[in-house]
PDB file of C-alpha atoms in Angstrom:
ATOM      1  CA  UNK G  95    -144.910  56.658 -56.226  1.00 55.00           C
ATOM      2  CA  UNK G  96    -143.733  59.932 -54.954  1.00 63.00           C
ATOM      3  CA  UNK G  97    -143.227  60.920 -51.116  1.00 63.00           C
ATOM      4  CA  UNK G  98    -146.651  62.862 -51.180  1.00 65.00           C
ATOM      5  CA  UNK G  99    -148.195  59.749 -52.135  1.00 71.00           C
ATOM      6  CA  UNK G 100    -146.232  57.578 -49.557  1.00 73.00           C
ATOM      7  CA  UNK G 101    -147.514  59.382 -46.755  1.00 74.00           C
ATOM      8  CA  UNK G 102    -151.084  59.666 -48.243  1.00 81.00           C
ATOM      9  CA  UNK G 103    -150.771  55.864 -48.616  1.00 84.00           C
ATOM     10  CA  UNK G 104    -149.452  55.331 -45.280  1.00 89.00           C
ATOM     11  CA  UNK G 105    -152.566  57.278 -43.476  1.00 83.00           C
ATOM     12  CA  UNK G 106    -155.195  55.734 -45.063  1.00 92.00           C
ATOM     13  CA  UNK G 107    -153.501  52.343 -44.069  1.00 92.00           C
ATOM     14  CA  UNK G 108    -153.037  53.434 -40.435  1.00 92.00           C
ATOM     15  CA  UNK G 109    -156.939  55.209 -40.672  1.00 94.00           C
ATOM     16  CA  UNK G 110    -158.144  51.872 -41.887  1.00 95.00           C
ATOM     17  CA  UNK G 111    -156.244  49.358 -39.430  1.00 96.00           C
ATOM     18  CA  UNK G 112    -158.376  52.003 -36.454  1.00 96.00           C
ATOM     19  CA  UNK G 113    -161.624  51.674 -38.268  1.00 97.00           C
ATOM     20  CA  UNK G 114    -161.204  47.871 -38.495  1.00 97.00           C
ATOM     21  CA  UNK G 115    -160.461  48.328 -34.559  1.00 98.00           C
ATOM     22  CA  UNK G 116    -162.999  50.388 -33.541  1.00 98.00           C
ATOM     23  CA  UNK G 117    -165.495  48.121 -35.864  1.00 98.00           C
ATOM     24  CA  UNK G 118    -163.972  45.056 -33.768  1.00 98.00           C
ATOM     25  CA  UNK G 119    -165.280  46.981 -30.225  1.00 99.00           C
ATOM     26  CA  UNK G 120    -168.592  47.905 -32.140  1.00 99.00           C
ATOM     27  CA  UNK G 121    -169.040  44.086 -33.089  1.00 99.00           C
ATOM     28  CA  UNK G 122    -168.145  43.330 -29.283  1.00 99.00           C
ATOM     29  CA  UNK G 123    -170.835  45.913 -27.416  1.00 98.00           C
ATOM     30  CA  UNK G 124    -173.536  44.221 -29.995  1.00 98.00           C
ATOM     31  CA  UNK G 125    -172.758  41.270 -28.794  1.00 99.00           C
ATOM     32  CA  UNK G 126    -173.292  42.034 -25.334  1.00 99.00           C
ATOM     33  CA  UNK G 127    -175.874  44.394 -26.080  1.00 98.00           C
ATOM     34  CA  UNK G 128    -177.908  41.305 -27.780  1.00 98.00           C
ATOM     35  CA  UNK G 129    -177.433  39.214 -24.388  1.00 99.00           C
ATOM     36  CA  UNK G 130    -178.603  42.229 -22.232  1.00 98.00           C
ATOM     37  CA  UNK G 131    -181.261  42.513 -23.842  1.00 98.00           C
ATOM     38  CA  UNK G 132    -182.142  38.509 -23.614  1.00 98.00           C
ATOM     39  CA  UNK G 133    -181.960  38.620 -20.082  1.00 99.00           C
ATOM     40  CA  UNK G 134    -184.000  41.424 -19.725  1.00 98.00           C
ATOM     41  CA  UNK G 135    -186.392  39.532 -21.837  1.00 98.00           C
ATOM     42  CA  UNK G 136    -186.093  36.457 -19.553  1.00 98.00           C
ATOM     43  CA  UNK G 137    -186.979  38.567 -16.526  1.00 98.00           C
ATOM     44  CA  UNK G 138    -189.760  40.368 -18.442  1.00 98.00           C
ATOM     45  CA  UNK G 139    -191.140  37.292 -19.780  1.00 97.00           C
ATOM     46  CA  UNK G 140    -191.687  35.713 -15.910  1.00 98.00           C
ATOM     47  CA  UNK G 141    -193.426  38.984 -14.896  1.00 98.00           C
ATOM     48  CA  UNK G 142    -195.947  38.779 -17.941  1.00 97.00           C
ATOM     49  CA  UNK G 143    -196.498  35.220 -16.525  1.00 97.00           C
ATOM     50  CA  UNK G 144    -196.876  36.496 -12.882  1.00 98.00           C
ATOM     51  CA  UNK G 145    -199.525  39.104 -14.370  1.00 97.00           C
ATOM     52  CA  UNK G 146    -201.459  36.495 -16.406  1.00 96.00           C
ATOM     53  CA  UNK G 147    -201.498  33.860 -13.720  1.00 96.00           C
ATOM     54  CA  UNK G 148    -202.922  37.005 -10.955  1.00 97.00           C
ATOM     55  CA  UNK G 149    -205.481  38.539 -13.704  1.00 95.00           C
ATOM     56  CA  UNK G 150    -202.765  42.501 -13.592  1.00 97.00           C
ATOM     57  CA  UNK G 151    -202.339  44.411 -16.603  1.00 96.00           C
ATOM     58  CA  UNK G 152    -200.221  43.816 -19.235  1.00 95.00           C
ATOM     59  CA  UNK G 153    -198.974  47.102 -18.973  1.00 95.00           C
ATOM     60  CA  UNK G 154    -197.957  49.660 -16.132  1.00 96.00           C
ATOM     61  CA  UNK G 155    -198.121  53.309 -16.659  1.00 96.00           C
ATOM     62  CA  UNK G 156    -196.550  54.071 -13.433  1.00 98.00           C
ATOM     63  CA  UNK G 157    -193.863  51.513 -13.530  1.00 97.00           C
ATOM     64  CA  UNK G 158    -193.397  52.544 -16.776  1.00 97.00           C
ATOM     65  CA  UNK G 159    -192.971  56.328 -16.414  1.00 97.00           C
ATOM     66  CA  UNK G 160    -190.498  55.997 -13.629  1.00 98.00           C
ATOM     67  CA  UNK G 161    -188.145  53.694 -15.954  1.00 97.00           C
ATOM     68  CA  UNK G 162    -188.491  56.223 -18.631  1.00 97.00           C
ATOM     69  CA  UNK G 163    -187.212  59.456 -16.082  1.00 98.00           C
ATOM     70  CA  UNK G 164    -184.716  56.603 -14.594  1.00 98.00           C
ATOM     71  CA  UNK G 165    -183.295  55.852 -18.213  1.00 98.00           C
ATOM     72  CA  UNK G 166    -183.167  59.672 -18.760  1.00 98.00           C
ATOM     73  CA  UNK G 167    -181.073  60.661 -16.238  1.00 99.00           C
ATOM     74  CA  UNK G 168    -178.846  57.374 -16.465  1.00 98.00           C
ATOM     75  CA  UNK G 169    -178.254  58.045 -20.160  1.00 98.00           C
ATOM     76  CA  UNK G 170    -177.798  61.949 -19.410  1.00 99.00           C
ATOM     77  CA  UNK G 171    -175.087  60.884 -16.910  1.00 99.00           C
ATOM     78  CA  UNK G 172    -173.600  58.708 -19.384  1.00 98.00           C
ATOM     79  CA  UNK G 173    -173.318  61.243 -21.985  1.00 98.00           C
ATOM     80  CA  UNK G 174    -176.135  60.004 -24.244  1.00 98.00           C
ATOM     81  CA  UNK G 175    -178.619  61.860 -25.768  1.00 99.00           C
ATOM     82  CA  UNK G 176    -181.290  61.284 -23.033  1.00 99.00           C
ATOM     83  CA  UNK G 177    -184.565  61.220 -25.805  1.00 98.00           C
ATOM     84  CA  UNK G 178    -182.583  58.639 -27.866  1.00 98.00           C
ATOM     85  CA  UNK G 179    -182.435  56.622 -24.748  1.00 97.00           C
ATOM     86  CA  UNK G 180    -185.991  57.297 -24.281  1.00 98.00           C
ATOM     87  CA  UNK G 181    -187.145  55.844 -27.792  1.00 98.00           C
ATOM     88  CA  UNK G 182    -185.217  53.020 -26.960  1.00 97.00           C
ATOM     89  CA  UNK G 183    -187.122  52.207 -23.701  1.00 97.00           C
ATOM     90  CA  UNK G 184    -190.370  52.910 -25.259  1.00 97.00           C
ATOM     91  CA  UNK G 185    -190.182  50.424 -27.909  1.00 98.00           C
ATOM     92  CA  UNK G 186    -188.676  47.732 -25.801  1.00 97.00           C
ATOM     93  CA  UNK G 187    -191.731  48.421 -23.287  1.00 97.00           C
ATOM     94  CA  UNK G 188    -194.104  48.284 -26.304  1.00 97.00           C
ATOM     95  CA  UNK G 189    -193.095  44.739 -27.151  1.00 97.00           C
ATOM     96  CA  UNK G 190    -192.742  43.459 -23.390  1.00 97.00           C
ATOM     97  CA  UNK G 191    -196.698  44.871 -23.442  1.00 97.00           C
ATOM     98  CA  UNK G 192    -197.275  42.552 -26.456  1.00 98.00           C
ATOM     99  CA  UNK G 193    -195.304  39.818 -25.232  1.00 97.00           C
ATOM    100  CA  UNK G 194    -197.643  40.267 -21.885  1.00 97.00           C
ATOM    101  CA  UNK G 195    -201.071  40.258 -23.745  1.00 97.00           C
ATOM    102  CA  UNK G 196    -199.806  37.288 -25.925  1.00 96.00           C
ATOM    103  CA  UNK G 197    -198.569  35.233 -22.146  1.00 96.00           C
ATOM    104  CA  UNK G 198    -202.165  36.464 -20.835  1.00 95.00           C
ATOM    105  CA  UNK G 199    -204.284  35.390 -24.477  1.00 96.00           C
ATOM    106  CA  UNK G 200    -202.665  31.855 -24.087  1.00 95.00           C
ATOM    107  CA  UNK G 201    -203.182  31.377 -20.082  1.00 92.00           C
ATOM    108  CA  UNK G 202    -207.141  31.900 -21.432  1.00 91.00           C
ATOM    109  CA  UNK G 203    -207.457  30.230 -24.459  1.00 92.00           C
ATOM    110  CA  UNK G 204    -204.431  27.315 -23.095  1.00 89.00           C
ATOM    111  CA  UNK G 205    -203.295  27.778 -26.578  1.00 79.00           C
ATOM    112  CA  UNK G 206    -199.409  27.709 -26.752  1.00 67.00           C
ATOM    113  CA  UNK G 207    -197.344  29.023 -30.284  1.00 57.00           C
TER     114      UNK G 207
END
């Protein structure tokens, strides 16, 4: 192996010990992203229960639109793509709606899954 090859050797060692490293902190911030989002669940989850136990909506338009301009700005000031963030929010608000109609559908029928 010739020098050229040495040092052609030696950064794709060094680029692949970073990558391994920055994988690492990707693995982490799932992690944690995973039990944000189960505690948001947890939260979301009582106030489908509050809604089907007081006859409200499963969903909140409002409530809904104001988290959506919140997340905007929040992910603007963080330096993410603020419609990105938006998708997000929309389908996690799309399943918290089903989870709520599925809470309310078994408070009426006292069927539980």
């Amino acid at each position: 192996m010739n020098h050229s090859q040495d040092s052609t050797q030696t950064a794709t060692d060094a680029a692949l010990v970073e990558l391994r490293s920055i994988r690492g902190t990707i693995d982490n911030l799932d992690a944690v992203l995973v039990g944000v989002l189960a505690e948001r669940f947890k939260a979301t989850q009582r106030v489908g229960e509050l809604k089907a136990v007081n006859n409200l909506p499963a969903g909140d338009p409002e409530r809904e639109q104001r988290q959506i301009e919140r997340l905007r700005t929040l992910a603007a000031e963080a330096q993410l793509d603020p419609e990105f963030a938006e998708k997000i929010l929309n389908f996690i608000i799309s399943e918290v709606i089903q989870r709520h109609e599925r809470i309310a559908e078994e408070l009426r029928t006292g069927s539980h899954d």
